[in-house]
Amino acid sequence: MHRTAAFLSLASIAALGAVSACGTSTSGGSSSSGGGGLSGCHGTITVATDLPLTGGDSTDGPFPQLGAQLAVTQANSNHVLGGCTLNYVSKDDSSVAKNGHDPAQGAANITSLAADQSVVGVVGPFNSSVAEAEIPVASQNHLALISPSNTNPCLTTNQAVPASTCGITTSSLYPGPHTYFRVIGTDLTQGEILAYIAAKQLNMTKAYVFDDQEAYGAGLATIFKQHFASDGGTVVGSASLPGSTTDFSTQIANAQSSGAQVIFFGGTSGNGCGLVRRDEGKAGLTLPFLGGDGCQDQKFITDSNSGSNTSEAEGAEATSAPDATKLSSAQAFYSAYSTAYSSKSAPYNDGKNEPYTPFGYDAMNILIQAIKSVLLSNGGQPPSSTMTFRDDVVQALHSTNYSGAVGQTSFDSNGDTTNPFFTLYKVSSGNWTGVNAYQVDSSGNVSVKS
Amino acid sequence: MTQESVGVGPTQPLGEAPAPSPRRERKAALLVAPEGLIARHRGSGVMARTAVPAFRTTYGFISHNFPAIIMIGILASVLGVLAQGGPTLMGNQMRNALVLGAIYALIAIGYTMVYGIIELINFAHGDVFTLSGFYAFLIADHFGINKLAASSGFGLLVALVVIFAVSMLLAGITGVLIERVAYRRLRDAPRLAPLITAIGVSFLIEGFMLAFFGPDNVTTHQASWINGNAFTLGAVAVRWTDLFVLGMALVLMFALGAFVTRTRLGKAMRSTAQDRQAALICGININRTIATTFFIGSALAAAGAIIYSINYGSLKWNLGFHVGIIAFTAAVLGGIGNIVGAGIGGFLIGMIYVFGGSLAGGAWSESLIFAILVLILTFRPVGLFGVDVASRS
Amino acid sequence: MTALLELDSVTKQFGGLLAVSSVSFSIGEREIISMIGPNGAGKTTAFNCVTGLFPLTRGDIRLDGHSLGGLPPHRILRLGIARTFQNIRLFSYMTAVDNVMVGAHWWMKARVWDGALTTPRSRREEHAVEQRALELLDLLGLANYAGNYARELPYGLQRRLEIARALATRPRLLLLDEPAAGLNPQEKNELMALIARLRGEGLTVFLIEHDMRVVMGISDRIVVLDHGEKIAEGSPAEVRENPRVVEAYLGSGASQEMRSA
């Protein structure tokens, strides 16, 4: 009953949202009465983000952070929670030592957020390796964690991937309740799509696979290898190298020698994705290059083109987050973002400069809607016990059915979005250009999303 | 200090006089005694003396044959690569190894020179390498050198001369400044003090580069200076860049070797390294000699950085730490303090890195390098070209 | 006789130990002067003070009337004071001729860039200095060992090589710290002849020596130190007869040796 009530109220809010300043996104009513039944609500409820904002990730993390912050700002100005206000806290999980996202820093951030009794939910983290460290802390403290971008499948399930290749025992991540959600498809979907593209679209039979030794990169590479093999291809060689590697010539020579027809990189640009492409050019190889969302950024293009061939990046392909910039559902968000952050310096003044920006925004809105439904079902007031409040928010999140900037989102029992899809991008004239969106249906068939 | 304990005399040979050697033959450009790390730390070989006989024999055997073991290991991995991928793969990897080795060698020489003269492992050296790469980048980008290099063959030559000369000069000055500000006052302090200072200087330079050049790879626009393949051996393409990297490194190393063996300043450096007080009493200006050593070491690091830039096309603020620690291993492998040894050590490390990585998987390249560092320090701290300490004791 | 080097109340203190206590004497041009005294008397400390290795606690040292106070060792050497060490300190892993050439380092004119670019000027100079170094080796009977590492030479030759290196610095005053130690009688005779010859060429020699035959045989004057203090100074004959030297410091056996020398 409880859940149904929450669902109904969410749906009605969604209807109201359609006429709000934010177009189709459902950030609440346009007046204090829009908080329907919450006008008597008293107090401040804290929501937070934990994303990498500095160091090597400074070109990624700030975008979903700003997106999430925008959601809070809109909710407050629209009095979505009636008399209650949202307090927003931003945490940075980068450390100087790692020059970017640092799992230890992330875990410390969640610990400190969990200790704050006013915090009921967190949007983050950005990186799967950080999630691995944060999920147990969040679970123990019954704190909802909604990631805009974690694609490592093992964070939510071991079932679809052999545990031996996972590197994570999923069940051990959850000493308490399952409080983790994500609004993005997993590498399971992504790797499957990438293998499909390599084997069926590019018609290649031999692949050489790199990974950057991190949970995301190694996981994606593993899934790619499995599906590439089941699609009829052969993995002729692979190399797992640390992110500090600056020279990939040795492995490129091995790839060349093994007759590879396509180079696959599982990992991030910060960990050498573009440098592999650069060294491919240095060795005079012209093999197709395929990567995951970690490669699909400006850094990849810069690094690829830093070698003797200054247009080496051309033609490289990578799947990444759905290209929301073309979605009609996201247009209102992007314009609201540009208005809100027009005073920011480039590239942060335009949400389109990073694919995960609307995912941060949607994740935060989903959290806010869950809070709202808890308040409504609790007689218009926050539950007096923090633990109860947090548990109720997690329950409400499981019932999410939210139409936001990136489309219709709901979660399965593992907390994964039921609507996973990725867009394939290709470097053309020095820019990543969306080619096609690919989706995987429930029986595992890949198809171009029309 | 009592009046009698000013210093320790040289090794006095036992037995009769050596075979006279009236001609001035050219002996190796040793900065310090080839006992290297061991010379000032008696007690090495303790394991060899105190362990059970069987172990002692094994230790002695490995120690004595360490150079042979390393060489056989390298040869085996080269043959392994040959068996795996045929002559093309072996050729490609050999080219990669030589190019990488040339860069390590140039950096290793800086470590070895500074250690030789003031017994300091200059942890900031790797960062001086990166910083001088950025000097070259700024000069090339702001003074139209990139355009000059692209204009014609002659333009390229002028660009190279300018960029090497100016960057090496700036790097040399940087090295001298670091020595003057951070190390000179600590020259007679316990050894740990300048070592910690060196780490501090390293952090300082890295922090500066991070703040100034950002966290990402910075494209230096120098990779397109030299283009095209020089020749093709079988299916192995050798680029002009490869030849340039290798040739430049060799020329610089031989020039340095000649400088240290033959010139007045070279002799001043060697004498200062071997007995600072005796050098002082021979009229050598120690401060200036040590400064010159830092100048030359840093200038070579700059040359290495430009070569790196021309080969790879990008630099990153923390590159020096990574490359530096591998180059340091090369210096130890060659016998720290031994300039020729550092050069050869650089190339050997390049071979180990590439061929080992090719066979064992790239994930093991660095583990392999550091395993070798541990093995050298255990079995042969004097390096490949030092005297055989264990068998002497 | 004008004083070349003057020690004026030279005092050197290490913590509580007074190694040299208010010692004054002077050395004339072309004089051969010996400093004797038991072990620990402060002789080598006095050498280290003269050559600038130890800063003075009190007092002054003057060369040609100009104070050397505060000058670093390499500057003092360049004013013309060279020395050898009691425990030989050669550059072990440099050849004999290179060792000598290090002594010539300071007066060579080639600059850093000459060396780096091997200009004709630097090459000519290198060649000239090398010739000079070979002459010095020849003078000291080391011509056959020019290409050997210093550490390969036997003890006696190492002592001579150190003198050759000191001579290469173009000194006016040569300080020798126990040059006869470890030499056989034949070598000692050669040493004495060498010292006499050097004086003949205009050099002033100041030596620390324990061998009384050498000391008495070549010294114009002798300074005696004990516990850091100068207890006697004079001609060999005067010192030999000085009751304080005999009584307080030499002991009966040594005084016998002194008289017989």
Short mmCIF file of C-alpha atoms in Angstrom, two decimals, chain B residues 13 95-96 188 199 202 216 223 225-226 230 237 280 282 325 328 335 345 365 386:
data_model
loop_
_atom_site.label_atom_id
_atom_site.label_comp_id
_atom_site.label_asym_id
_atom_site.label_seq_id
_atom_site.Cartn_x
_atom_site.Cartn_y
_atom_site.Cartn_z
CA PRO B 13 97.77 -2.95 -3.18
CA ARG B 95 63.48 -0.76 -32.20
CA ASN B 96 61.07 0.04 -29.36
CA ASP B 188 77.73 17.63 5.21
CA ILE B 199 61.78 14.36 -2.32
CA SER B 202 60.38 16.73 -6.42
CA ASP B 216 46.25 16.00 -18.37
CA ALA B 223 56.08 14.81 -32.59
CA TRP B 225 58.81 17.72 -36.44
CA ILE B 226 60.40 14.64 -37.88
CA ALA B 230 63.87 6.11 -42.84
CA ALA B 237 59.68 0.10 -40.31
CA LEU B 280 89.83 21.09 -2.44
CA CYS B 282 94.43 20.66 -5.13
CA ILE B 325 62.42 5.74 -11.07
CA PHE B 328 67.29 5.30 -11.53
CA GLY B 335 76.80 0.77 -11.18
CA GLY B 345 72.14 0.32 -18.01
CA SER B 365 57.01 -4.68 -17.29
CA GLY B 386 81.58 -2.91 -10.65
#
